[in-house]
Amino acid sequence: MDRERQITRPSDASDTDRTTDLPLNEKDVEDGTRLPPREPTKEEDTSDTTDIEQADGQPTTPNPPAGNAPPDGGLTAWLQVLGAFVLLIATWGVINSFGVFQAYYEEVRLPDSSASDISWIGSLQAALLLLVGIVSGPLFDAGYFQAMMRTGLFMVIFGLFMTSICKAYWQFLLAQGFCIGIGMGLLFLPATGVLSQYFARHRSLVIGVSSAGSPLAGIVFPIIFTQLEQRVGFGWATRVIAFILLGLSIVPLIFMRPRLPPSGRRAEFDSTAVRDLPFITFSVAGFFSFMALYVPFFYISLFATSHHISSPDFAPYLVTLLNAGSIFGRIVPNALADRFGALNVLTICMAGTAAVCYGWFGIHDTAGAVVFALLYGALSGGVVSLTPSVVVSMSPDMSRVGARMGVNFLLNGIALLIGTPIAGAIVNGYTEARWKGTMAFAATSILIGTGLYVMSRWLVYRRIPVLKF
């Protein structure tokens, strides 16, 4: 049911000019007209106006008082972006590098474990990054950012050092899966939440710039691991990555600070989220999308070697190419989102990702694998980096951003937890039929997610009567 826009005229206006409680019907939405006979002037009071739309038709936070408005720039604000860039290296950057660990474990370290078993390590890591958001979101709203950042960085770095000395499967699961994953969960959501306090006008672009740290790490870390593992062994190759993160962690520890005071004690679960149909539809779309989004990241190297498309020396660099494409996907779609709407751009990126994933069936040589990696990385990168921007825009006020992200990340985390092991169970045996089954699972799941994103966008359109593009 369309809501009504309240427009209050000044008390000295004539009766013929006073217009209140004017409904907007569907015809007004279609032809772009407005019912009030005239627009209020600057001097007139419009404080009772309740509906505010973004470029993508989503409700956003009402304009804050002038003294509390995001600075949208300045040294302090950009230092938050630099700190978030580092935190994204320590979270999604490590996850984006797991493809080389997957291939190494299957061939060398854990040859008696199945592909599905090994993928549980990476999927658990990625799932906990999002699942812990159901806790870290409300904690961020309550003012525990610094404590979470210190704890999270310690757990990620400590987990990598412990991974370097692991021998058995259960040890890798505890160190690389649980320890690193929980640490990532304490870092990712608060990093994005801090940026939303410093930027409003170009929020999507800033989140995209900071998230470019993850594909950059996904390029560098696989190369470091591949080169050093051959020279100094698995242990020191992993420890070098841990030392890099230890040095980089100085940046967020020194500079990152929330701008707004804590929102106070509030419910850990935002009950309004489950009644918000566009938001829930968007979150369910994310479940199907993230269930398959990282399947190529985990299995492209193994696909290339098992099909003799590339040499064992070159295959790990396909993960690097996926991340190279993702740098483009993190920045350009986010820049467009500030103009055309985050949900609109995300839906387009998702449709392109589905199309490219179906193109996986047609890879028969190295050139095809390279093109696939670059295109898939670019389009899927836009999906990952735009998701927080959409959640922020769908939050009724900034004090509930953390809780809403927690709800969304909960569903996405469950999807990540089960998605790649399902793909591993399908591909186990590495026959051509099983590989096609894995490709079909990934592409179809992403296609379902695309359809649900379109439905979420339609629901937003129906709920918000005035659209601005």
Coordinates of C-alpha atoms in Angstrom, one line a residue:
M1 CA 0.0 0.0 0.0
D2 CA 1.5 3.3 -1.1
R3 CA 2.5 5.6 1.7
E4 CA 1.6 9.2 1.9
R5 CA 4.0 12.1 1.7
Q6 CA 3.4 14.7 4.3
I7 CA 4.1 18.3 3.2
T8 CA 3.5 21.0 5.8
R9 CA 3.0 24.6 4.6
P10 CA 3.9 27.6 6.9
S11 CA 1.2 28.7 9.2
D12 CA 0.7 32.0 7.4
A13 CA 0.0 30.5 4.0
S14 CA -3.5 30.8 2.5
D15 CA -6.0 28.0 2.7
T16 CA -5.8 27.4 -1.0
D17 CA -2.1 26.8 -0.7
R18 CA -2.2 24.5 2.3
T19 CA -1.9 20.9 1.3
T20 CA -1.6 18.0 3.7
D21 CA -1.8 14.3 3.5
L22 CA -1.7 14.2 -0.3
P23 CA -1.6 10.6 -1.6
L24 CA 0.5 9.5 -4.5
N25 CA -1.2 7.1 -6.8
E26 CA 0.2 4.8 -9.5
K27 CA -0.5 7.2 -12.2
D28 CA 1.6 9.8 -10.5
V29 CA 4.5 7.3 -10.3
E30 CA 4.2 6.5 -14.0
D31 CA 4.1 10.0 -15.4
G32 CA 6.4 11.5 -12.8
T33 CA 3.9 14.2 -11.7
R34 CA 3.5 15.4 -8.1
L35 CA 0.2 16.2 -6.5
P36 CA 1.1 19.3 -4.5
P37 CA 0.2 22.4 -6.6
R38 CA 3.6 23.9 -5.9
E39 CA 7.0 23.0 -4.3
P40 CA 7.8 24.6 -1.0
T41 CA 10.4 27.3 -1.1
K42 CA 13.7 27.3 0.9
E43 CA 12.1 29.4 3.6
E44 CA 9.2 27.0 4.1
D45 CA 9.3 24.2 6.7
T46 CA 9.5 20.7 5.2
S47 CA 10.6 19.0 8.3
D48 CA 7.5 16.7 8.2
T49 CA 8.5 15.1 4.9
T50 CA 9.0 11.5 5.7
D51 CA 9.8 9.6 2.5
I52 CA 13.4 10.0 1.2
E53 CA 14.5 8.1 -1.8
Q54 CA 17.9 7.1 -3.1
A55 CA 18.8 6.8 -6.8
D56 CA 17.9 3.2 -6.7
G57 CA 14.5 3.8 -5.2
Q58 CA 15.5 2.5 -1.7
P59 CA 14.7 4.3 1.5
T60 CA 17.7 5.9 3.1
T61 CA 18.5 7.6 6.3
P62 CA 16.9 11.0 6.6
N63 CA 19.3 13.9 6.3
P64 CA 21.1 14.2 9.7
P65 CA 21.5 17.6 11.4
A66 CA 24.2 19.7 9.8
G67 CA 26.6 19.2 12.7
N68 CA 26.3 15.4 12.5
A69 CA 26.5 15.0 8.7
P70 CA 29.2 12.7 7.3
P71 CA 32.2 14.7 6.2
D72 CA 32.5 12.9 2.8
G73 CA 36.2 13.6 2.7
G74 CA 39.1 14.9 4.7
L75 CA 42.3 13.3 6.0
T76 CA 40.5 11.4 8.9
A77 CA 37.8 10.0 6.6
W78 CA 40.3 8.8 4.0
L79 CA 42.5 7.2 6.7
Q80 CA 39.4 5.1 7.5
V81 CA 39.3 4.0 3.9
L82 CA 43.0 3.0 4.1
G83 CA 42.4 1.1 7.3
A84 CA 39.4 -0.7 5.8
F85 CA 41.5 -1.5 2.8
V86 CA 43.9 -3.4 5.1
L87 CA 41.1 -5.2 6.9
L88 CA 39.7 -6.4 3.6
I89 CA 43.2 -7.8 2.8
A90 CA 43.1 -9.7 6.1
T91 CA 39.5 -11.0 5.4
W92 CA 38.3 -11.5 1.9
G93 CA 41.9 -11.3 0.6
V94 CA 42.9 -14.4 2.5
I95 CA 39.7 -16.2 1.4
N96 CA 40.2 -15.3 -2.2
S97 CA 43.6 -17.0 -2.0
F98 CA 42.3 -20.3 -0.7
G99 CA 42.2 -21.8 -4.2
V100 CA 45.9 -22.4 -4.1
F101 CA 45.6 -24.0 -0.7
Q102 CA 42.8 -26.2 -2.0
A103 CA 44.9 -27.5 -4.9
Y104 CA 48.1 -27.9 -2.7
Y105 CA 46.2 -29.8 0.0
E106 CA 44.6 -32.2 -2.5
E107 CA 47.9 -32.9 -4.3
V108 CA 50.5 -32.7 -1.5
R109 CA 49.4 -32.1 2.1
L110 CA 46.2 -34.0 2.4
P111 CA 46.1 -36.5 -0.5
D112 CA 43.9 -38.9 1.4
S113 CA 41.1 -36.3 1.9
S114 CA 38.4 -35.7 -0.7
A115 CA 37.9 -32.4 -2.5
S116 CA 34.7 -31.9 -0.5
D117 CA 36.5 -32.4 2.8
I118 CA 39.2 -30.0 2.0
S119 CA 36.8 -27.4 0.7
W120 CA 35.1 -27.4 4.2
I121 CA 38.2 -25.6 5.5
G122 CA 37.8 -22.7 3.1
S123 CA 34.0 -22.6 3.2
L124 CA 34.0 -22.6 7.0
Q125 CA 36.5 -19.7 6.9
A126 CA 34.3 -17.7 4.5
A127 CA 31.1 -18.7 6.3
L128 CA 32.3 -17.6 9.7
L129 CA 33.4 -14.2 8.2
L130 CA 29.7 -13.6 7.6
L131 CA 28.0 -15.7 10.3
V132 CA 29.9 -13.9 13.1
G133 CA 28.3 -10.7 11.7
I134 CA 25.1 -11.6 13.6
V135 CA 27.2 -10.9 16.8
S136 CA 29.7 -8.3 15.5
G137 CA 26.9 -6.1 14.0
P138 CA 25.1 -5.3 17.3
L139 CA 28.5 -5.1 19.1
F140 CA 29.6 -2.5 16.6
D141 CA 26.4 -0.5 17.1
A142 CA 27.0 -0.7 20.9
G143 CA 30.5 0.8 20.5
Y144 CA 32.9 -2.2 20.7
F145 CA 34.7 -1.5 17.4
Q146 CA 38.2 -1.3 18.9
A147 CA 37.9 -4.4 20.9
M148 CA 36.6 -6.4 18.0
M149 CA 39.3 -5.1 15.6
R150 CA 42.2 -6.0 18.0
T151 CA 40.7 -9.5 18.7
G152 CA 40.0 -10.1 15.1
L153 CA 43.4 -9.2 13.8
F154 CA 45.0 -11.3 16.5
M155 CA 42.9 -14.4 15.6
V156 CA 43.6 -14.1 11.8
I157 CA 47.4 -13.7 12.2
F158 CA 47.6 -16.3 15.0
G159 CA 45.5 -18.7 12.9
L160 CA 47.9 -18.4 10.0
F161 CA 50.9 -19.1 12.1
M162 CA 49.2 -22.2 13.5
T163 CA 48.2 -23.3 10.0
S164 CA 51.9 -23.2 9.0
I165 CA 52.6 -26.0 11.5
C166 CA 49.5 -28.2 10.9
K167 CA 49.9 -31.8 9.8
A168 CA 46.5 -33.4 10.1
Y169 CA 43.1 -32.5 8.5
W170 CA 41.5 -31.6 11.9
Q171 CA 44.3 -29.3 12.7
F172 CA 43.8 -27.3 9.4
L173 CA 40.1 -27.2 10.2
L174 CA 40.6 -25.7 13.6
A175 CA 43.4 -23.2 12.7
Q176 CA 42.5 -22.2 9.1
G177 CA 38.8 -22.7 9.4
F178 CA 37.6 -21.8 12.8
C179 CA 40.3 -19.5 14.2
I180 CA 40.9 -17.4 11.1
G181 CA 37.2 -17.4 10.2
I182 CA 36.0 -16.1 13.6
G183 CA 38.7 -13.4 13.5
M184 CA 37.5 -12.4 10.0
G185 CA 34.0 -12.2 11.2
L186 CA 35.0 -9.7 13.9
L187 CA 36.7 -7.5 11.3
F188 CA 34.7 -7.3 8.1
L189 CA 31.3 -5.9 9.2
P190 CA 32.7 -3.2 11.5
A191 CA 35.1 -2.1 8.8
T192 CA 32.3 -1.4 6.4
G193 CA 30.2 0.1 9.2
V194 CA 32.8 2.7 10.0
L195 CA 33.0 3.8 6.4
S196 CA 29.2 4.4 6.3
Q197 CA 29.7 7.0 9.1
Y198 CA 32.2 9.0 7.2
F199 CA 30.8 9.0 3.7
A200 CA 27.2 9.4 2.3
R201 CA 27.3 10.9 -1.1
H202 CA 30.0 8.5 -2.5
R203 CA 29.5 5.7 0.0
S204 CA 29.3 2.9 -2.6
L205 CA 32.5 4.1 -4.3
V206 CA 34.4 4.3 -1.1
I207 CA 33.3 0.8 0.0
G208 CA 34.4 -0.4 -3.5
V209 CA 37.8 1.3 -3.2
S210 CA 38.4 -0.3 0.3
S211 CA 37.2 -3.7 -0.9
A212 CA 39.8 -3.6 -3.7
G213 CA 42.2 -4.7 -1.0
S214 CA 40.8 -8.2 -1.1
P215 CA 41.4 -9.0 -4.8
L216 CA 44.8 -7.3 -4.5
A217 CA 45.7 -9.8 -1.8
G218 CA 44.1 -12.5 -3.9
I219 CA 46.7 -11.7 -6.6
V220 CA 49.8 -11.3 -4.4
F221 CA 49.2 -14.1 -1.8
P222 CA 48.9 -17.0 -4.3
I223 CA 52.0 -15.8 -6.1
I224 CA 53.9 -15.6 -2.7
F225 CA 52.7 -19.0 -1.6
T226 CA 53.4 -20.7 -4.9
Q227 CA 56.9 -19.3 -5.2
L228 CA 58.0 -19.7 -1.6
E229 CA 56.4 -23.2 -1.2
Q230 CA 58.8 -24.5 -3.8
R231 CA 61.8 -22.9 -2.2
V232 CA 61.3 -22.9 1.6
G233 CA 58.3 -25.2 2.0
F234 CA 54.7 -24.9 3.1
G235 CA 55.4 -23.7 6.7
W236 CA 57.5 -20.6 5.8
A237 CA 55.4 -19.7 2.8
T238 CA 52.3 -19.5 5.1
R239 CA 54.3 -17.7 7.8
V240 CA 55.5 -15.0 5.3
I241 CA 51.8 -14.2 4.6
A242 CA 51.1 -14.0 8.3
F243 CA 54.1 -11.6 8.8
I244 CA 52.8 -9.4 6.0
L245 CA 49.4 -9.1 7.7
L246 CA 51.1 -8.4 11.0
G247 CA 52.9 -5.4 9.5
L248 CA 49.8 -4.1 7.7
S249 CA 47.7 -4.3 10.9
I250 CA 49.4 -1.3 12.3
V251 CA 47.4 1.0 9.9
P252 CA 43.9 0.1 11.1
L253 CA 45.0 -0.1 14.8
I254 CA 46.4 3.4 14.7
F255 CA 43.9 5.3 12.5
M256 CA 40.5 3.6 12.5
R257 CA 37.9 5.1 14.8
P258 CA 34.1 5.3 14.7
R259 CA 32.8 8.8 14.1
L260 CA 29.5 8.5 15.8
P261 CA 28.9 7.6 19.5
P262 CA 27.4 4.2 20.3
S263 CA 23.7 3.9 19.6
G264 CA 23.1 2.6 23.1
R265 CA 21.8 -0.7 24.3
R266 CA 19.4 -2.2 21.8
A267 CA 18.1 -5.6 20.7
E268 CA 20.8 -7.8 19.2
F269 CA 18.3 -8.8 16.5
D270 CA 16.5 -6.2 14.4
S271 CA 12.9 -7.6 14.4
T272 CA 11.8 -5.1 11.7
A273 CA 14.2 -6.7 9.2
V274 CA 12.0 -9.9 9.0
R275 CA 8.9 -7.8 8.2
D276 CA 10.7 -5.8 5.5
L277 CA 9.8 -7.9 2.4
P278 CA 12.3 -6.2 0.0
F279 CA 15.2 -6.6 2.4
I280 CA 14.3 -10.3 3.2
T281 CA 14.0 -11.0 -0.6
F282 CA 17.3 -9.4 -1.1
S283 CA 18.9 -11.5 1.6
V284 CA 17.4 -14.8 0.3
A285 CA 18.8 -13.8 -3.2
G286 CA 22.2 -13.4 -1.5
F287 CA 21.8 -16.9 -0.1
F288 CA 21.5 -18.5 -3.5
S289 CA 24.2 -16.2 -5.0
F290 CA 26.9 -16.8 -2.3
M291 CA 26.2 -20.5 -2.3
A292 CA 27.9 -20.7 -5.7
L293 CA 29.8 -17.5 -6.1
Y294 CA 33.1 -18.9 -4.8
V295 CA 32.9 -22.2 -6.5
P296 CA 35.2 -21.1 -9.4
F297 CA 37.6 -19.5 -7.0
F298 CA 38.0 -22.8 -5.2
Y299 CA 38.0 -25.2 -8.3
I300 CA 39.3 -23.3 -11.3
S301 CA 42.9 -24.4 -10.7
L302 CA 41.9 -28.0 -10.2
F303 CA 39.7 -27.8 -13.3
A304 CA 42.6 -26.6 -15.4
T305 CA 45.0 -29.3 -14.4
S306 CA 42.5 -32.2 -14.5
H307 CA 41.5 -31.1 -18.0
H308 CA 45.1 -30.5 -19.1
I309 CA 44.1 -27.0 -20.1
S310 CA 47.2 -25.6 -18.4
S311 CA 50.4 -26.8 -16.8
P312 CA 50.5 -27.4 -13.0
D313 CA 52.8 -24.4 -12.7
F314 CA 50.4 -22.0 -14.5
A315 CA 47.1 -23.3 -13.0
P316 CA 47.4 -21.5 -9.6
Y317 CA 47.7 -18.2 -11.5
L318 CA 44.1 -18.6 -12.7
V319 CA 43.1 -17.7 -9.1
T320 CA 45.4 -14.6 -9.5
L321 CA 43.6 -13.7 -12.7
L322 CA 40.2 -14.1 -11.0
N323 CA 41.3 -11.6 -8.4
A324 CA 42.9 -9.3 -11.0
G325 CA 39.5 -9.0 -12.7
S326 CA 37.9 -8.5 -9.3
I327 CA 39.8 -5.2 -8.8
F328 CA 37.9 -3.7 -11.7
G329 CA 34.7 -5.2 -10.3
R330 CA 35.2 -3.7 -6.9
I331 CA 35.7 -0.1 -8.1
V332 CA 33.8 0.6 -11.3
P333 CA 30.4 -0.9 -10.4
N334 CA 30.6 0.9 -7.0
A335 CA 31.3 4.2 -8.8
L336 CA 28.3 3.6 -11.0
A337 CA 26.1 2.6 -8.0
D338 CA 26.4 6.1 -6.6
R339 CA 24.7 7.4 -9.7
F340 CA 22.4 4.6 -10.8
G341 CA 21.6 2.9 -7.5
A342 CA 23.5 0.1 -5.7
L343 CA 20.7 -2.5 -6.1
N344 CA 20.3 -1.8 -9.8
V345 CA 24.0 -2.2 -10.6
L346 CA 24.3 -5.3 -8.4
T347 CA 21.5 -7.0 -10.3
I348 CA 23.2 -6.3 -13.6
C349 CA 26.5 -7.6 -12.2
M350 CA 24.7 -10.7 -11.0
A351 CA 23.1 -11.4 -14.3
G352 CA 26.5 -11.1 -16.0
T353 CA 28.0 -13.4 -13.5
A354 CA 25.4 -16.1 -14.2
A355 CA 26.0 -15.8 -18.0
V356 CA 29.8 -16.1 -17.6
C357 CA 29.4 -19.0 -15.2
Y358 CA 27.4 -20.9 -17.9
G359 CA 30.3 -20.1 -20.2
W360 CA 32.4 -22.3 -18.0
F361 CA 31.0 -25.2 -20.0
G362 CA 32.8 -23.9 -23.1
I363 CA 36.4 -23.7 -21.7
H364 CA 38.7 -26.0 -23.7
D365 CA 42.1 -24.2 -23.7
T366 CA 44.2 -21.8 -21.7
A367 CA 43.0 -18.7 -23.5
G368 CA 39.4 -19.6 -22.6
A369 CA 40.3 -20.2 -19.0
V370 CA 42.1 -16.8 -18.8
V371 CA 39.1 -14.9 -20.3
F372 CA 36.7 -16.7 -18.0
A373 CA 38.8 -15.9 -15.0
L374 CA 39.0 -12.2 -15.8
L375 CA 35.3 -11.7 -16.7
Y376 CA 34.0 -13.8 -13.8
G377 CA 36.3 -12.0 -11.3
A378 CA 35.1 -8.6 -12.6
L379 CA 31.4 -9.3 -12.4
S380 CA 31.4 -11.3 -9.2
G381 CA 33.6 -8.7 -7.5
G382 CA 30.8 -6.2 -8.1
V383 CA 28.3 -8.5 -6.4
V384 CA 30.5 -8.9 -3.3
S385 CA 31.4 -5.2 -2.9
L386 CA 27.9 -3.8 -3.5
T387 CA 26.1 -6.0 -1.0
P388 CA 27.0 -3.9 2.0
S389 CA 26.0 -0.7 0.2
V390 CA 22.5 -2.1 -0.6
V391 CA 22.1 -3.2 3.1
V392 CA 23.0 0.3 4.3
S393 CA 20.5 1.9 1.9
M394 CA 17.8 -0.6 3.1
S395 CA 18.4 0.2 6.8
P396 CA 15.7 2.5 8.3
D397 CA 18.4 4.4 10.3
M398 CA 22.2 4.3 10.8
S399 CA 21.9 2.9 14.3
R400 CA 20.5 -0.4 12.8
V401 CA 23.0 -0.8 10.0
G402 CA 25.1 -3.3 12.0
A403 CA 22.1 -5.4 13.0
R404 CA 20.8 -5.5 9.4
M405 CA 24.1 -6.4 8.0
G406 CA 24.2 -9.2 10.6
V407 CA 20.9 -10.6 9.4
N408 CA 22.0 -10.5 5.7
F409 CA 25.5 -11.9 6.5
L410 CA 23.9 -14.8 8.4
L411 CA 22.1 -16.1 5.3
N412 CA 25.1 -15.4 3.1
G413 CA 27.4 -17.2 5.6
I414 CA 25.3 -20.3 5.7
A415 CA 25.3 -20.3 1.9
L416 CA 29.1 -20.0 1.8
L417 CA 29.4 -22.8 4.4
I418 CA 27.5 -25.4 2.3
G419 CA 28.1 -24.2 -1.2
T420 CA 31.7 -25.2 -2.0
P421 CA 31.4 -28.6 -0.1
I422 CA 28.3 -29.4 -2.2
A423 CA 30.4 -28.5 -5.3
G424 CA 33.2 -30.7 -4.0
A425 CA 30.8 -33.6 -3.4
I426 CA 29.5 -33.3 -7.0
V427 CA 32.9 -33.1 -8.6
N428 CA 34.5 -35.9 -6.5
G429 CA 36.0 -38.4 -9.0
Y430 CA 36.8 -35.6 -11.5
T431 CA 34.9 -37.3 -14.5
E432 CA 33.6 -35.0 -17.2
A433 CA 30.0 -35.7 -16.2
R434 CA 30.8 -34.7 -12.6
W435 CA 32.6 -31.5 -13.7
K436 CA 29.5 -30.5 -15.7
G437 CA 27.3 -31.2 -12.7
T438 CA 29.5 -28.8 -10.7
M439 CA 29.3 -26.1 -13.3
A440 CA 25.5 -26.5 -13.6
F441 CA 25.1 -26.3 -9.8
A442 CA 27.1 -23.1 -9.7
A443 CA 25.5 -21.4 -12.7
T444 CA 21.9 -22.3 -11.8
S445 CA 22.3 -21.2 -8.2
I446 CA 23.6 -17.8 -9.4
L447 CA 20.8 -17.5 -11.9
I448 CA 18.2 -18.1 -9.2
G449 CA 19.9 -15.4 -7.1
T450 CA 19.6 -13.0 -10.0
G451 CA 15.9 -13.6 -10.3
L452 CA 15.4 -12.9 -6.6
Y453 CA 17.5 -9.7 -6.9
V454 CA 15.1 -8.6 -9.7
M455 CA 12.1 -9.4 -7.5
S456 CA 13.7 -7.4 -4.6
R457 CA 14.1 -4.4 -6.9
W458 CA 10.5 -4.7 -8.0
L459 CA 9.3 -4.8 -4.4
V460 CA 11.3 -1.7 -3.6
Y461 CA 9.7 0.0 -6.6
R462 CA 6.2 -0.9 -5.3
R463 CA 7.0 0.3 -1.8
I464 CA 8.5 3.7 -2.8
P465 CA 6.1 5.7 -4.9
V466 CA 8.5 8.4 -6.2
L467 CA 11.5 7.0 -8.1
K468 CA 14.6 9.1 -8.9
F469 CA 17.2 7.8 -11.4

